[in-house]
Tab-separated table of C-alpha atoms in Angstrom:
chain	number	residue	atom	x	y	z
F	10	UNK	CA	18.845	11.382	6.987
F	11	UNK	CA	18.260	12.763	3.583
F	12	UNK	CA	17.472	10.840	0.284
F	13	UNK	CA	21.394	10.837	-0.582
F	14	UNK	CA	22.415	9.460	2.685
F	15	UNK	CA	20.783	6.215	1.891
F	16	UNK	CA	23.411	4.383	0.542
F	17	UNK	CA	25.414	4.507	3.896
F	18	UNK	CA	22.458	3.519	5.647
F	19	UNK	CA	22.305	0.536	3.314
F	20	UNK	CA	25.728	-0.659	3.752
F	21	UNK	CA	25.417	-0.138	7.632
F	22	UNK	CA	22.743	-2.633	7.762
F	23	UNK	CA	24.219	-4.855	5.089
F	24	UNK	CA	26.280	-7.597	6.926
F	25	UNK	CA	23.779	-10.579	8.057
F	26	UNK	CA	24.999	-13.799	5.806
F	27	UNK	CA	21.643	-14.284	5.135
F	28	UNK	CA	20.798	-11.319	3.874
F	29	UNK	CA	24.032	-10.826	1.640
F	30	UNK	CA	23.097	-14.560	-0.089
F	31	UNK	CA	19.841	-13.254	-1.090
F	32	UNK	CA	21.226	-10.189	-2.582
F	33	UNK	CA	23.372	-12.013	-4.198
F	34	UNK	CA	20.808	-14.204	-5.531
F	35	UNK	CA	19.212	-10.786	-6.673
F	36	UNK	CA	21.820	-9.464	-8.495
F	37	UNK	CA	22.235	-12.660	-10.271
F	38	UNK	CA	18.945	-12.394	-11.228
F	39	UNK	CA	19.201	-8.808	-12.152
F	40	UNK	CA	22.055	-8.772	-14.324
F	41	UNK	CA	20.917	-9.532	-17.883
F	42	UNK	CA	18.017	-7.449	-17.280
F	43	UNK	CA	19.729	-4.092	-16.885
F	44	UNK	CA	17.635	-2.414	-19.480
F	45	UNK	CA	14.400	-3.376	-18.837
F	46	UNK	CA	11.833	-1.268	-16.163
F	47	UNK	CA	12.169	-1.746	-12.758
F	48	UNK	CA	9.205	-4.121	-11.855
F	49	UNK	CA	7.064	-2.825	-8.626
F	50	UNK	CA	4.278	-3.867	-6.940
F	51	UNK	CA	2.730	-1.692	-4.629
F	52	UNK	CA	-0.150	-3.841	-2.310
F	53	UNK	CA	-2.375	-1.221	-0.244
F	54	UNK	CA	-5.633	0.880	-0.211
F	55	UNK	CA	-6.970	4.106	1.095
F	56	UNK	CA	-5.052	7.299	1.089
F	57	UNK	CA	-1.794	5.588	1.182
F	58	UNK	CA	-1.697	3.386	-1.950
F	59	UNK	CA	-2.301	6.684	-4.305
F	60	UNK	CA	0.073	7.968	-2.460
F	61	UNK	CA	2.728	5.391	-3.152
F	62	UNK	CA	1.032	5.291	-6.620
F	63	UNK	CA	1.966	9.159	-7.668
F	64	UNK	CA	5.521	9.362	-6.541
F	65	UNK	CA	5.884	6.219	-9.326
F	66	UNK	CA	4.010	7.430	-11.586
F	67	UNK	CA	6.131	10.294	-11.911
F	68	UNK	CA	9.671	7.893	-12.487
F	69	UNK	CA	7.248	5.433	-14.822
F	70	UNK	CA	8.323	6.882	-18.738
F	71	UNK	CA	11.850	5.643	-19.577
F	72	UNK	CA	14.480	8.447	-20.245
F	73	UNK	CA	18.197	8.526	-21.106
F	74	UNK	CA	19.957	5.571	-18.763
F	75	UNK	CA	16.971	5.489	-17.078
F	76	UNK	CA	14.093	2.434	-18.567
F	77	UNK	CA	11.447	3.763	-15.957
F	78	UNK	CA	9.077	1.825	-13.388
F	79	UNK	CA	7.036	-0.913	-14.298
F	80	UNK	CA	3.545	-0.625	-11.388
F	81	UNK	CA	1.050	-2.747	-10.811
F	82	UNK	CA	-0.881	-1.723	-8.044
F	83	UNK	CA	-2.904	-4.503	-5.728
F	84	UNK	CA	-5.557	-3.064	-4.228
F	85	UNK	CA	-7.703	-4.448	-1.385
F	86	UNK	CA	-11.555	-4.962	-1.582
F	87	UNK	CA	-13.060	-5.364	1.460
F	88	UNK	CA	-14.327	-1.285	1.159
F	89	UNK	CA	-17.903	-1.540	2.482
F	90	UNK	CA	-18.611	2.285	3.316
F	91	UNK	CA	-19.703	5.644	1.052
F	92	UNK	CA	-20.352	5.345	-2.279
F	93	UNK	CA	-18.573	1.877	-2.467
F	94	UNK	CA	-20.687	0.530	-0.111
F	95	UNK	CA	-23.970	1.244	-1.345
F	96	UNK	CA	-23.010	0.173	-5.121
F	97	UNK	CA	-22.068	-2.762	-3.159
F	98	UNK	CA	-25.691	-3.356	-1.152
F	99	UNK	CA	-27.831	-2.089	-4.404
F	100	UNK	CA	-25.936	-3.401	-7.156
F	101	UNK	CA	-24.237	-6.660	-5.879
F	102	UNK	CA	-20.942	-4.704	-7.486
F	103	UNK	CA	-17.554	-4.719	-6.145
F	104	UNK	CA	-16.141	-2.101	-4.667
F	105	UNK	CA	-14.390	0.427	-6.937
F	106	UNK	CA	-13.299	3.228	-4.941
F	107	UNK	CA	-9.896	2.455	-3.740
F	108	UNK	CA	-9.645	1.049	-7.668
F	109	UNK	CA	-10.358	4.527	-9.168
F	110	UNK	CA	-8.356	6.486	-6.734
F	111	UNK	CA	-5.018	4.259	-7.936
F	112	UNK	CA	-6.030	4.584	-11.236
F	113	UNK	CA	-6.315	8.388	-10.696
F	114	UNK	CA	-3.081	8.374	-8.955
F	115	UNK	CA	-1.773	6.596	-11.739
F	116	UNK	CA	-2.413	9.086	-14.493
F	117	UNK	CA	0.945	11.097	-12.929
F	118	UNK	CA	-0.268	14.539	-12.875
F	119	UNK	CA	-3.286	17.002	-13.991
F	120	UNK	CA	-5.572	14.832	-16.814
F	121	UNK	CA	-9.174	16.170	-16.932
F	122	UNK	CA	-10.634	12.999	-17.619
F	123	UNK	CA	-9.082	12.497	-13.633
F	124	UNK	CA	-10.816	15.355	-12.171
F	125	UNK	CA	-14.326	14.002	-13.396
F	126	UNK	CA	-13.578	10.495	-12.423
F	127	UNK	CA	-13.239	11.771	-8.860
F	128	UNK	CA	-16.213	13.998	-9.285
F	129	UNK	CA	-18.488	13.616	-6.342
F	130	UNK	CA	-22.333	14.382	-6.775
F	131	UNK	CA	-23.735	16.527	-3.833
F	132	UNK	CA	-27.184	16.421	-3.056
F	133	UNK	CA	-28.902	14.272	-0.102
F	134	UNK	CA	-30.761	11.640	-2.566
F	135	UNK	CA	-30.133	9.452	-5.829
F	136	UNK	CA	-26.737	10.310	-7.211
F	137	UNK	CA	-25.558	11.927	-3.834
F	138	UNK	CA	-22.325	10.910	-2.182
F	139	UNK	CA	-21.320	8.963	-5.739
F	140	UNK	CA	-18.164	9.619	-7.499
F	141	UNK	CA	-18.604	9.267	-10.827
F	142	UNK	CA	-15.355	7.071	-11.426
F	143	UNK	CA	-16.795	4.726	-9.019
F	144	UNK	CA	-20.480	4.943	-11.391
F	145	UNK	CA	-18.419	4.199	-14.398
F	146	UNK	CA	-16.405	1.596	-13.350
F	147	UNK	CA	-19.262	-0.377	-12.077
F	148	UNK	CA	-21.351	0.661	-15.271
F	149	UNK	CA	-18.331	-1.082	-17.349
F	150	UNK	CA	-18.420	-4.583	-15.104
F	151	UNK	CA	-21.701	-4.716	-15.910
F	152	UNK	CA	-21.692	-4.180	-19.488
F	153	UNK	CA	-18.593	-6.208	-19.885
F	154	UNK	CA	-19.548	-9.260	-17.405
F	155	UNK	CA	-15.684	-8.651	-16.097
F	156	UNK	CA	-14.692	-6.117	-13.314
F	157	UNK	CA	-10.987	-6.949	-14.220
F	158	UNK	CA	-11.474	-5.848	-17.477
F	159	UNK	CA	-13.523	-2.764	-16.723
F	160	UNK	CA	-10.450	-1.977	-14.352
F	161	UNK	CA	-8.389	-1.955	-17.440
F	162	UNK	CA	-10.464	-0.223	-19.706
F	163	UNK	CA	-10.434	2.543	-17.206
F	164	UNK	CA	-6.713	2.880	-16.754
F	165	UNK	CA	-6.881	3.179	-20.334
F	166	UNK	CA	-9.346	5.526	-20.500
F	167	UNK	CA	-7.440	7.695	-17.876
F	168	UNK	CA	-3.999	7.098	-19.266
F	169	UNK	CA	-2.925	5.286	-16.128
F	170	UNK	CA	0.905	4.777	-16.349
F	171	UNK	CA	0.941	1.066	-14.487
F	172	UNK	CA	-1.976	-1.319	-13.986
F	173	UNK	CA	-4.407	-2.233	-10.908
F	174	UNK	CA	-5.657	-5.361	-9.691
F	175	UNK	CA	-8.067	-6.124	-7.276
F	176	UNK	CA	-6.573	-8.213	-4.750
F	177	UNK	CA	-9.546	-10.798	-5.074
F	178	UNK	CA	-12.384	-11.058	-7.495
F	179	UNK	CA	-14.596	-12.664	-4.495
F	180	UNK	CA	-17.050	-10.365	-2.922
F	181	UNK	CA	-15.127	-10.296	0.778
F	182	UNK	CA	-15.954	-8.968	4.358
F	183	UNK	CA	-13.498	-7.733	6.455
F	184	UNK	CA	-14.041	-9.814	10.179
F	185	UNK	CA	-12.295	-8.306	13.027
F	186	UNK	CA	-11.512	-10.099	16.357
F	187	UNK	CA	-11.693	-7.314	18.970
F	188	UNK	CA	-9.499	-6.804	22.198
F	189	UNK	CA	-12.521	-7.958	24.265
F	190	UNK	CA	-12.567	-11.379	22.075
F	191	UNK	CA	-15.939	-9.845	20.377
F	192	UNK	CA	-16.416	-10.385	16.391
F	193	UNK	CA	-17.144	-7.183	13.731
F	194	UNK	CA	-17.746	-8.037	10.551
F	195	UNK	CA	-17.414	-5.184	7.789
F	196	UNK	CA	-15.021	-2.571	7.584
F	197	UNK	CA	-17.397	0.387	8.233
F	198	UNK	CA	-18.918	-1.562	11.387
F	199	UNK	CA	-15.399	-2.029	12.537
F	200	UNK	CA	-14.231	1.619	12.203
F	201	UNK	CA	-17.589	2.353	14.471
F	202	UNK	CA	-16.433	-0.306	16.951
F	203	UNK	CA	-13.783	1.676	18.224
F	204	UNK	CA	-12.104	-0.698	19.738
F	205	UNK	CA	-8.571	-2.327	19.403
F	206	UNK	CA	-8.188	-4.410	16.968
F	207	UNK	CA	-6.283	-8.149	17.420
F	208	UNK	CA	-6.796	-10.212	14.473
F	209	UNK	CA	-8.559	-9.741	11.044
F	210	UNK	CA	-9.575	-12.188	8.637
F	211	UNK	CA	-11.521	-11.956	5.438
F	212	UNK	CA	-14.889	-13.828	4.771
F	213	UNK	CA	-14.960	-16.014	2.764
F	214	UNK	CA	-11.221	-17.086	4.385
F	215	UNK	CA	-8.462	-17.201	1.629
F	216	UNK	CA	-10.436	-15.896	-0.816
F	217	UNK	CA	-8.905	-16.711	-4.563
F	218	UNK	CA	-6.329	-14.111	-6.294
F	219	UNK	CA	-7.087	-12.041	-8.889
F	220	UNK	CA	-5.726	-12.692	-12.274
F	221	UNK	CA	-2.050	-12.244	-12.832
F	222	UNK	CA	-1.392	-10.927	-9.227
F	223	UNK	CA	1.175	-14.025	-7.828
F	224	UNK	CA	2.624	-13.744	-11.333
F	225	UNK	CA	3.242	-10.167	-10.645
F	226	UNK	CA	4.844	-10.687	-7.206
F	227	UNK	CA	6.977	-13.325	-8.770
F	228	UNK	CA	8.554	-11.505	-11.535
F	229	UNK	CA	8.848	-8.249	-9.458
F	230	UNK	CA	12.226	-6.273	-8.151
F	231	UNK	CA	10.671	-4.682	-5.147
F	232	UNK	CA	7.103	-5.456	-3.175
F	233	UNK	CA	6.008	-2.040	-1.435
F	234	UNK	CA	3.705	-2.926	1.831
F	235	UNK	CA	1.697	0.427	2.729
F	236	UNK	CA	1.478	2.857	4.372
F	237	UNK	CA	-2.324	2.809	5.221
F	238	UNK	CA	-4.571	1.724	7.946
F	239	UNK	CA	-2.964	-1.343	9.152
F	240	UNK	CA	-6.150	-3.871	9.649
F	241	UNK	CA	-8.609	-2.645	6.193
F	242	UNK	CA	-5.939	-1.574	4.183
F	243	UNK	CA	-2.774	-3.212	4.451
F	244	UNK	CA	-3.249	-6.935	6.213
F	245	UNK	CA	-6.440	-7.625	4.244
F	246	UNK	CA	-4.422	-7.890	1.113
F	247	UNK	CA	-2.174	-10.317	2.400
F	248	UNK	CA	-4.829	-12.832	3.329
F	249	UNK	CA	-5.711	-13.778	-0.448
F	250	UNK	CA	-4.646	-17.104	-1.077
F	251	UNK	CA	-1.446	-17.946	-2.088
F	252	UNK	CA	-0.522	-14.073	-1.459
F	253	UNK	CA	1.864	-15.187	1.593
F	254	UNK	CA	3.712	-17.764	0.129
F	255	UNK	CA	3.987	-15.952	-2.832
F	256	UNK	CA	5.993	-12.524	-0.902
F	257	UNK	CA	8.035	-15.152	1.101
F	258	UNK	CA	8.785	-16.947	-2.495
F	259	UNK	CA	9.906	-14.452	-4.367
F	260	UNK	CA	12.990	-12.513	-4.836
F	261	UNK	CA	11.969	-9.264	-4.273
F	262	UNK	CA	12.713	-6.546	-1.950
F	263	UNK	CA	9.885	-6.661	-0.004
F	264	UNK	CA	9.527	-2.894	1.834
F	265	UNK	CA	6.734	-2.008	4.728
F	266	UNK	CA	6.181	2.067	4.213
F	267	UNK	CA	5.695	3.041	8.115
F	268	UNK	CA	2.804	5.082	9.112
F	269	UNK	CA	3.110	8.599	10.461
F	270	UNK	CA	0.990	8.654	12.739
F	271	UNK	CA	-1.105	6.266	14.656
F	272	UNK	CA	-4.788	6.237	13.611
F	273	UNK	CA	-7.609	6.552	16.438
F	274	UNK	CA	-9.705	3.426	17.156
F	275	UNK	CA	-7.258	0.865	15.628
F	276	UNK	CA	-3.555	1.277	16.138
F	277	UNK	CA	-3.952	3.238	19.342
F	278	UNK	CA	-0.704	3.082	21.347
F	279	UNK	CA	1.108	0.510	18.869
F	280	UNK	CA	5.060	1.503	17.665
F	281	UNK	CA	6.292	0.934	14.100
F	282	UNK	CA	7.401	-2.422	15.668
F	283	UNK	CA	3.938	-3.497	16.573
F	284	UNK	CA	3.227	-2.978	13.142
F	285	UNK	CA	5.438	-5.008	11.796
F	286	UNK	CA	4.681	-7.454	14.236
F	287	UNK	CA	0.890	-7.760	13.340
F	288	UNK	CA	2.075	-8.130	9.809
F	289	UNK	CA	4.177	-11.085	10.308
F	290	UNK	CA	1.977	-12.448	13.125
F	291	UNK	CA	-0.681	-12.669	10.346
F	292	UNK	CA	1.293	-14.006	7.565
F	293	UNK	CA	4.323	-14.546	8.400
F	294	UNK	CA	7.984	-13.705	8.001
F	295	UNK	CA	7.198	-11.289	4.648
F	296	UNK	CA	9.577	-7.957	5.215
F	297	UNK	CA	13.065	-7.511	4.179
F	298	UNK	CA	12.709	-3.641	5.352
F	299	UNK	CA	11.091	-1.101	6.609
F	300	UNK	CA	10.734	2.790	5.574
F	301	UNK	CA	10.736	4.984	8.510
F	302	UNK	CA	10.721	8.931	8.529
F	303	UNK	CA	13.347	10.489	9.803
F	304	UNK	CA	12.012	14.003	9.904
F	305	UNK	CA	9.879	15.541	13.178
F	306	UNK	CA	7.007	16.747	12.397
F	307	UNK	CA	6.382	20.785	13.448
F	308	UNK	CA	5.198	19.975	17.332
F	309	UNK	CA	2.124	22.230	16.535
F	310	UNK	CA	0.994	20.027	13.831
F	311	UNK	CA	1.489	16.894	16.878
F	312	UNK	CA	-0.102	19.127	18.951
F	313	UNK	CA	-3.169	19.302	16.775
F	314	UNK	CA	-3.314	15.822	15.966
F	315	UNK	CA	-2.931	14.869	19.221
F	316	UNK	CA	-6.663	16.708	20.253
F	317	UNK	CA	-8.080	13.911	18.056
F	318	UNK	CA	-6.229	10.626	19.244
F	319	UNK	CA	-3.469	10.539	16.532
F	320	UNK	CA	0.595	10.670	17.450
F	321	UNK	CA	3.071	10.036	15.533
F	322	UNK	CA	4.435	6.392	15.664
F	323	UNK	CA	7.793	5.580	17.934
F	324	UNK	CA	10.494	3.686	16.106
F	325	UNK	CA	13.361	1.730	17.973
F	326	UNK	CA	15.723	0.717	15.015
F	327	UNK	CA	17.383	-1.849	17.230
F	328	UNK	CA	13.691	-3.666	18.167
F	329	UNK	CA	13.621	-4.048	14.423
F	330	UNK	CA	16.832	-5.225	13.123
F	331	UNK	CA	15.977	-7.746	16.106
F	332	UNK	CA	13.033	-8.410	15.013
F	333	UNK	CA	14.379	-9.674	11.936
F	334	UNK	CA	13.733	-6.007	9.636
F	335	UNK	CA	16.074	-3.723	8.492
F	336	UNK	CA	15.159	-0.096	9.189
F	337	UNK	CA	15.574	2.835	6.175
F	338	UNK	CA	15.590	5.690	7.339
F	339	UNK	CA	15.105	9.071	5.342
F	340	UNK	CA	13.209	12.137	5.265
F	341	UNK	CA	9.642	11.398	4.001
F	342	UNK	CA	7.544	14.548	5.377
F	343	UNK	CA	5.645	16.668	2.742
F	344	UNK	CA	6.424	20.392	3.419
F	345	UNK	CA	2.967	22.016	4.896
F	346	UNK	CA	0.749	22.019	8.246
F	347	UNK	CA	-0.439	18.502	7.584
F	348	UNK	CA	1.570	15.585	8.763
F	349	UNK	CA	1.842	13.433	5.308
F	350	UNK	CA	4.253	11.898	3.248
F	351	UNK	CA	5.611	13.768	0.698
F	352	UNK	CA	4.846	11.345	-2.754
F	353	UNK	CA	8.095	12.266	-4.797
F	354	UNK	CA	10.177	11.578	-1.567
F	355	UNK	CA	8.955	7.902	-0.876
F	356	UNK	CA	9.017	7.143	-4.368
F	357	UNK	CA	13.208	8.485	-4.620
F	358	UNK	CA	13.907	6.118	-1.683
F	359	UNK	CA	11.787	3.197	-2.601
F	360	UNK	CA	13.876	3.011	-5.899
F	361	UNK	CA	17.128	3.611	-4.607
F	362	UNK	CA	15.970	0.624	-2.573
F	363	UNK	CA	15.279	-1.653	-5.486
F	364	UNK	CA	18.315	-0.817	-7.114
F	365	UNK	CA	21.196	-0.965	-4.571
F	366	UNK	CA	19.015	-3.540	-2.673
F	367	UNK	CA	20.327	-4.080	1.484
């Protein structure tokens, strides 16, 4: 289904009393407001986040009848590996990777001061393995005494067109309850485990939010919910306190991107539905939708993916509308040999979503 058939798929799923109150409820609270940016948040980390992040970044400036995208990106902080990791373990610093590739995203296009943020030193000692975003963002929490404000000196610095948050100012693990019933703690060990995932949890449990994220989710049109790896980038943003309630609070569309592809070692086997379920199962009932390609991938890109444990996730609309989710569908693939989503494409459909609603 292309970009332009959404707004039949819309009205096909629109019909559920409940769902047509709350829209309702929307618009009301829409209405005097027609002028003023389209308020998103986009919760996430790894790849996927940016990804989210450049497609909006794009639609951000306001043109003629169009006022633009307001961002804020919330950005989880449980990263214990690479460069993150070890400013983590030397410096007692948070981790800023995930930060500075949103804030990269951010800046919307080519920006030289980018390129050198995400400048990695090579090299097997000292500097080696650092970007040197992630040196200067830690550099500026220590001069200022305020990650949160080193965050936003940097998206200054960069241009960023939105802002990023940390999900949680608290130095957090990532603990992983394991098939088996055994207990990882930290996202790199848990990658290494191999195993399949059950239940995550951060440590300390319900760690505090950051500064000016509930407000956010509050005041916002539409919540975006991925796509990324489902336990360490997606869930672990969820379990801040107050987080929950606040998504089942507010007003917004809240939207689950869908993975491509299932990712070896911790969503082996598991359908867009199990992914849904694990996010409700966590938190609770905190999806209105969920964005699903539509568009098969080339079979000898599956067939390549395949050799290393990845397929592309099975979607049964029906399972989800039971489930309580309303399925968009629409072509998200980005042209090429790699099995991604195409930024520009998610971004079109994710604000056709916030502005015809379901």
């Amino acid at each position: 289904m292309s970009v332009m058939d959404l707004d039949s798929s819309l009205q096909e799923t629109r019909g559920k009393d409940a769902k047509a109150a709350r829209q309702q409820r929307r618009n009301e609270l829409l209405r005097p407001h027609v002028d003023r940016p389209t308020r998103i948040v986009a919760m996430g980390g790894g790849t996927g986040l940016p990804m989210v992040l450049r497609g909006l970044a794009r639609k951000a400036e306001p043109k003629a009848g169009d006022p633009g995208v307001d961002i804020t990106a919330v950005v989880t902080m449980s990263d214990d590996g690479g460069s993150s990791g070890r400013l983590r373990r030397s410096h007692g610093a948070l981790p800023p990777g995930d930060i500075r590739n949103c804030l990269v995203a951010l800046t919307g296009g080519n920006n030289a001061l980018a390129e050198v943020f995400q400048y990695r030193f090579g090299g097997a000692k000292g500097l080696a393995g650092h970007a040197v975003g992630n040196l200067l963002i830690a550099a500026l929490a220590e001069l200022k005494g305020d990650f949160l404000e080193a965050v936003r000196v940097s998206g200054e610095m960069l241009g960023a067109k939105g802002r990023v948050l940390p999900c949680t100012l608290a130095p957090v693990q990532l603990v992983a309850k394991m098939d088996d019933a055994t207990e990882v703690v930290g996202e790199r060990n848990i990658v290494r485990a191999q195993g399949r995932v059950r239940r995550v949890s951060l440590s300390p449990r319900s760690p505090p939010p950051s500064e000016g994220l509930l407000e956010s989710i509050h005041t916002a049109e539409l919540i975006v919910i991925g796509p990324g790896s489902l336990y360490s980038s997606v869930i672990p943003n969820l379990l801040v306190d107050g987080v929950a309630q606040a998504l089942q609070e507010t007003r917004a569309l809240k939207v689950m991107v869908s993975n491509l592809m299932t990712q070896p070692g911790e969503t082996d086997g598991m359908s867009c539905l199990d992914h849904v379920r694990a996010v409700i199962e966590h938190v609770g009932p905190v999806l209105d939708a969920v964005l699903i390609n539509g568009t098969p991938p080339l079979q000898e890109a599956i067939q390549r993916y395949s050799h290393k444990g990845a397929y592309v996730i099975p979607v049964n609309r029906r399972e989800l509308i039971t489930a309580g989710v309303v399925p968009v569908e629409a072509d998200l693939l980005k042209e090429g040999s790699k099995i991604r989503h195409d930024s520009r494409k998610v971004a079109r459909c994710l604000l056709k979503m916030a502005r015809c609603g379901l």
